[in-house]
CSV table of C-alpha atoms in Angstrom, one decimal:
chain,number,residue,atom,x,y,z
A,126,MET,CA,-19.6,17.3,-14.5
A,127,LYS,CA,-16.5,18.0,-12.5
A,128,ILE,CA,-15.6,19.5,-9.1
A,129,THR,CA,-12.6,21.7,-8.1
A,130,SER,CA,-11.6,23.2,-4.8
A,131,THR,CA,-9.4,26.2,-4.0
A,132,GLY,CA,-8.9,24.5,-0.6
A,133,ILE,CA,-6.5,21.9,-2.1
A,134,GLU,CA,-2.8,22.5,-2.7
A,135,ASN,CA,-0.5,19.7,-4.0
A,136,GLY,CA,-3.2,17.1,-3.4
A,137,PHE,CA,-3.8,18.0,0.2
A,138,TYR,CA,-6.6,20.0,1.9
A,139,LYS,CA,-5.2,23.1,3.6
A,140,PRO,CA,-4.8,22.8,7.4
A,141,ILE,CA,-7.6,25.3,8.1
A,142,TYR,CA,-10.3,22.8,7.0
A,143,GLY,CA,-9.5,20.2,9.8
A,144,GLY,CA,-7.9,19.6,13.2
A,145,ASN,CA,-4.6,21.1,12.2
A,146,GLY,CA,-6.4,24.5,11.8
A,147,ASP,CA,-7.7,26.8,14.5
A,148,LEU,CA,-11.4,26.8,14.1
A,149,ILE,CA,-12.6,24.0,16.4
A,150,ASN,CA,-15.9,23.9,18.4
A,151,GLU,CA,-16.2,23.1,22.1
A,152,ASN,CA,-16.2,19.3,21.4
A,153,GLY,CA,-13.0,19.3,19.3
A,154,MET,CA,-14.8,19.3,15.9
A,155,PRO,CA,-13.2,21.4,13.2
A,156,THR,CA,-15.9,23.7,11.7
A,157,TYR,CA,-14.3,25.7,8.9
A,158,SER,CA,-15.8,24.0,5.8
A,159,ILE,CA,-14.1,23.3,2.5
A,160,PRO,CA,-14.8,25.4,-0.6
A,161,PHE,CA,-15.8,23.8,-3.9
A,162,THR,CA,-17.1,24.7,-7.4
A,163,ILE,CA,-19.2,22.5,-9.6
A,164,HIS,CA,-18.4,22.7,-13.4
A,165,GLU,CA,-20.3,21.5,-16.5
A,166,ALA,CA,-23.4,20.3,-14.7
A,167,PRO,CA,-26.4,19.2,-16.8
A,168,THR,CA,-28.4,22.2,-18.0
A,169,ASP,CA,-31.6,20.9,-16.4
A,170,THR,CA,-30.1,20.7,-12.9
A,171,VAL,CA,-32.4,22.0,-10.2
A,172,SER,CA,-30.3,21.5,-7.1
A,173,TYR,CA,-27.2,19.7,-5.9
A,174,ALA,CA,-26.5,17.3,-3.0
A,175,ALA,CA,-23.1,16.4,-1.6
A,176,ILE,CA,-21.4,14.0,0.7
A,177,PHE,CA,-17.9,14.5,2.1
A,178,TYR,CA,-16.5,11.3,3.7
A,179,ASP,CA,-13.3,9.4,4.7
A,180,LEU,CA,-13.1,5.7,3.8
A,181,ASP,CA,-9.6,5.5,5.4
A,182,ALA,CA,-11.5,5.9,8.7
A,183,TYR,CA,-12.4,2.2,8.5
A,184,GLU,CA,-9.1,1.5,10.4
A,185,VAL,CA,-10.0,3.9,13.2
A,186,THR,CA,-13.8,3.2,13.4
A,187,GLN,CA,-13.3,-0.5,12.9
A,188,GLY,CA,-15.7,-0.8,10.1
A,189,PHE,CA,-17.4,2.3,8.7
A,190,PRO,CA,-16.6,5.5,6.9
A,191,TRP,CA,-16.5,8.8,8.6
A,192,ILE,CA,-19.1,11.2,7.3
A,193,HIS,CA,-17.8,14.8,7.5
A,194,TRP,CA,-20.5,16.7,5.7
A,195,THR,CA,-23.8,16.1,4.0
A,196,LEU,CA,-25.7,18.8,2.3
A,197,ALA,CA,-28.8,19.1,0.1
A,198,ASN,CA,-30.8,21.7,-1.8
A,199,LEU,CA,-27.7,23.6,-2.9
A,200,MET,CA,-28.8,26.0,-5.6
A,201,THR,CA,-25.5,27.4,-6.7
A,202,SER,CA,-22.4,25.8,-8.2
A,203,ASP,CA,-20.0,27.7,-5.9
A,204,VAL,CA,-19.7,26.9,-2.2
A,205,LEU,CA,-17.5,29.3,-0.4
A,206,GLU,CA,-15.2,28.3,2.5
A,207,ASN,CA,-16.9,28.2,5.8
A,208,SER,CA,-20.3,28.2,4.2
A,209,SER,CA,-21.4,25.6,6.6
A,210,GLN,CA,-21.3,28.0,9.6
A,211,GLN,CA,-22.2,31.2,7.8
A,212,ALA,CA,-26.0,31.0,7.4
A,213,PRO,CA,-26.0,28.5,4.6
A,214,ASP,CA,-28.7,28.6,1.9
A,215,PHE,CA,-28.8,24.8,1.8
A,216,VAL,CA,-29.8,22.1,4.3
A,217,GLN,CA,-27.2,20.1,6.2
A,218,GLY,CA,-27.3,16.6,7.6
A,219,VAL,CA,-25.6,15.3,10.7
A,220,ASN,CA,-22.1,14.0,10.5
A,221,THR,CA,-20.3,11.2,12.3
A,222,TRP,CA,-19.4,13.6,15.2
A,223,HIS,CA,-23.0,12.7,16.3
A,224,SER,CA,-22.0,9.1,16.8
A,225,PRO,CA,-21.0,7.0,19.9
A,226,LEU,CA,-17.4,7.4,18.8
A,227,THR,CA,-17.5,11.1,19.8
A,228,ASP,CA,-19.8,10.9,22.9
A,229,HIS,CA,-22.9,11.8,20.8
A,230,GLN,CA,-22.2,15.4,20.0
A,231,SER,CA,-25.7,17.0,19.7
A,232,ALA,CA,-27.5,16.8,16.3
A,233,GLU,CA,-27.6,20.6,16.3
A,234,LEU,CA,-23.8,21.0,16.5
A,235,SER,CA,-23.3,18.0,14.1
A,236,ALA,CA,-25.7,19.2,11.4
A,237,HIS,CA,-22.7,21.1,9.9
A,238,TYR,CA,-19.3,20.5,8.4
A,239,GLY,CA,-17.3,18.3,10.8
A,240,GLY,CA,-13.7,18.7,9.6
A,241,MET,CA,-10.9,16.2,9.1
A,242,THR,CA,-8.8,14.8,12.0
A,243,PRO,CA,-7.0,11.7,10.8
A,244,PRO,CA,-5.4,10.2,14.0
A,245,ASN,CA,-3.2,7.5,12.5
A,246,ARG,CA,-1.8,8.8,9.2
A,247,ASP,CA,-2.7,11.0,6.2
A,248,HIS,CA,-6.2,10.1,5.0
A,249,ASN,CA,-7.9,10.4,1.6
A,250,TYR,CA,-11.1,12.4,1.6
A,251,THR,CA,-13.9,12.1,-1.0
A,252,LEU,CA,-16.4,14.8,-2.0
A,253,LYS,CA,-19.2,13.4,-4.1
A,254,VAL,CA,-21.6,15.9,-5.6
A,255,TYR,CA,-24.9,14.9,-7.3
A,256,ALA,CA,-26.7,17.1,-9.8
A,257,LEU,CA,-30.5,16.6,-9.2
A,258,ASP,CA,-33.6,17.2,-11.2
A,259,THR,CA,-35.5,18.4,-8.1
A,260,THR,CA,-35.1,19.8,-4.6
A,261,LEU,CA,-35.4,17.4,-1.7
A,262,ALA,CA,-37.8,17.3,1.2
A,263,LEU,CA,-35.1,17.3,3.8
A,264,THR,CA,-34.5,19.6,6.8
A,265,ASP,CA,-31.4,20.3,8.8
A,266,GLY,CA,-30.3,17.3,10.8
A,267,PHE,CA,-31.1,14.7,8.2
A,268,TYR,CA,-29.2,11.4,8.2
A,269,LEU,CA,-27.1,10.1,5.3
A,270,ASN,CA,-29.6,7.3,4.6
A,271,GLN,CA,-32.4,9.8,4.3
A,272,LEU,CA,-30.3,11.7,1.7
A,273,THR,CA,-29.5,8.6,-0.3
A,274,ASP,CA,-33.1,7.6,-0.3
A,275,ALA,CA,-34.3,11.0,-1.4
A,276,ILE,CA,-32.0,11.3,-4.4
A,277,LYS,CA,-33.0,7.9,-5.9
A,278,GLY,CA,-34.5,8.5,-9.3
A,279,HIS,CA,-33.4,12.2,-9.4
A,280,VAL,CA,-29.6,12.0,-10.2
A,281,LEU,CA,-28.7,13.6,-13.5
A,282,ASP,CA,-25.0,13.3,-13.0
A,283,SER,CA,-22.4,13.0,-10.3
A,284,SER,CA,-18.7,13.7,-9.8
A,285,ILE,CA,-16.0,13.0,-7.2
A,286,LEU,CA,-13.1,15.1,-6.0
A,287,GLU,CA,-10.5,13.4,-3.8
A,288,ALA,CA,-7.6,14.9,-1.8
A,289,GLN,CA,-5.7,14.1,1.4
A,290,TYR,CA,-5.4,15.7,4.8
A,291,LYS,CA,-2.3,15.5,6.9
A,292,GLN,CA,-2.3,13.4,10.1
A,293,PHE,CA,-3.9,15.3,12.9
A,294,LYS,CA,-1.3,16.5,15.4
A,295,HIS,CA,-3.1,16.5,18.8
């Protein structure tokens, strides 16, 4: 299985998908989600789950990755840009914008894509997609640990896509 994204040019996500773009909510969270396509998934795949995260955030958060997007029960191999905000046909978990680092943005606003805003340098971002043999009993607003628990024993294959995002210019 492999993942591609038309949102990446020369190893970097386009500015629109993060803080260097114009689509920001009232709390400063970028909302225009990345597009991606899943290729060569197992034929018995029932649904997909995905986690989009930043391990370079350890330096900023002082010890944990920044979760930008979690989604489950994706039934298609093509996710269009801005799908997170446009009545998605998948469920979305809360991102790290719901944490104490951001004054606890509401779960409702955080149960979407929360784009990239690396404050200290260009960061590497990882999209990990799982092909599953079932759909998951999750609803909007789930937490990452609930997703990782739910996929146990159901992963047929997984793939990673990595790219960078330019340092956020406040």
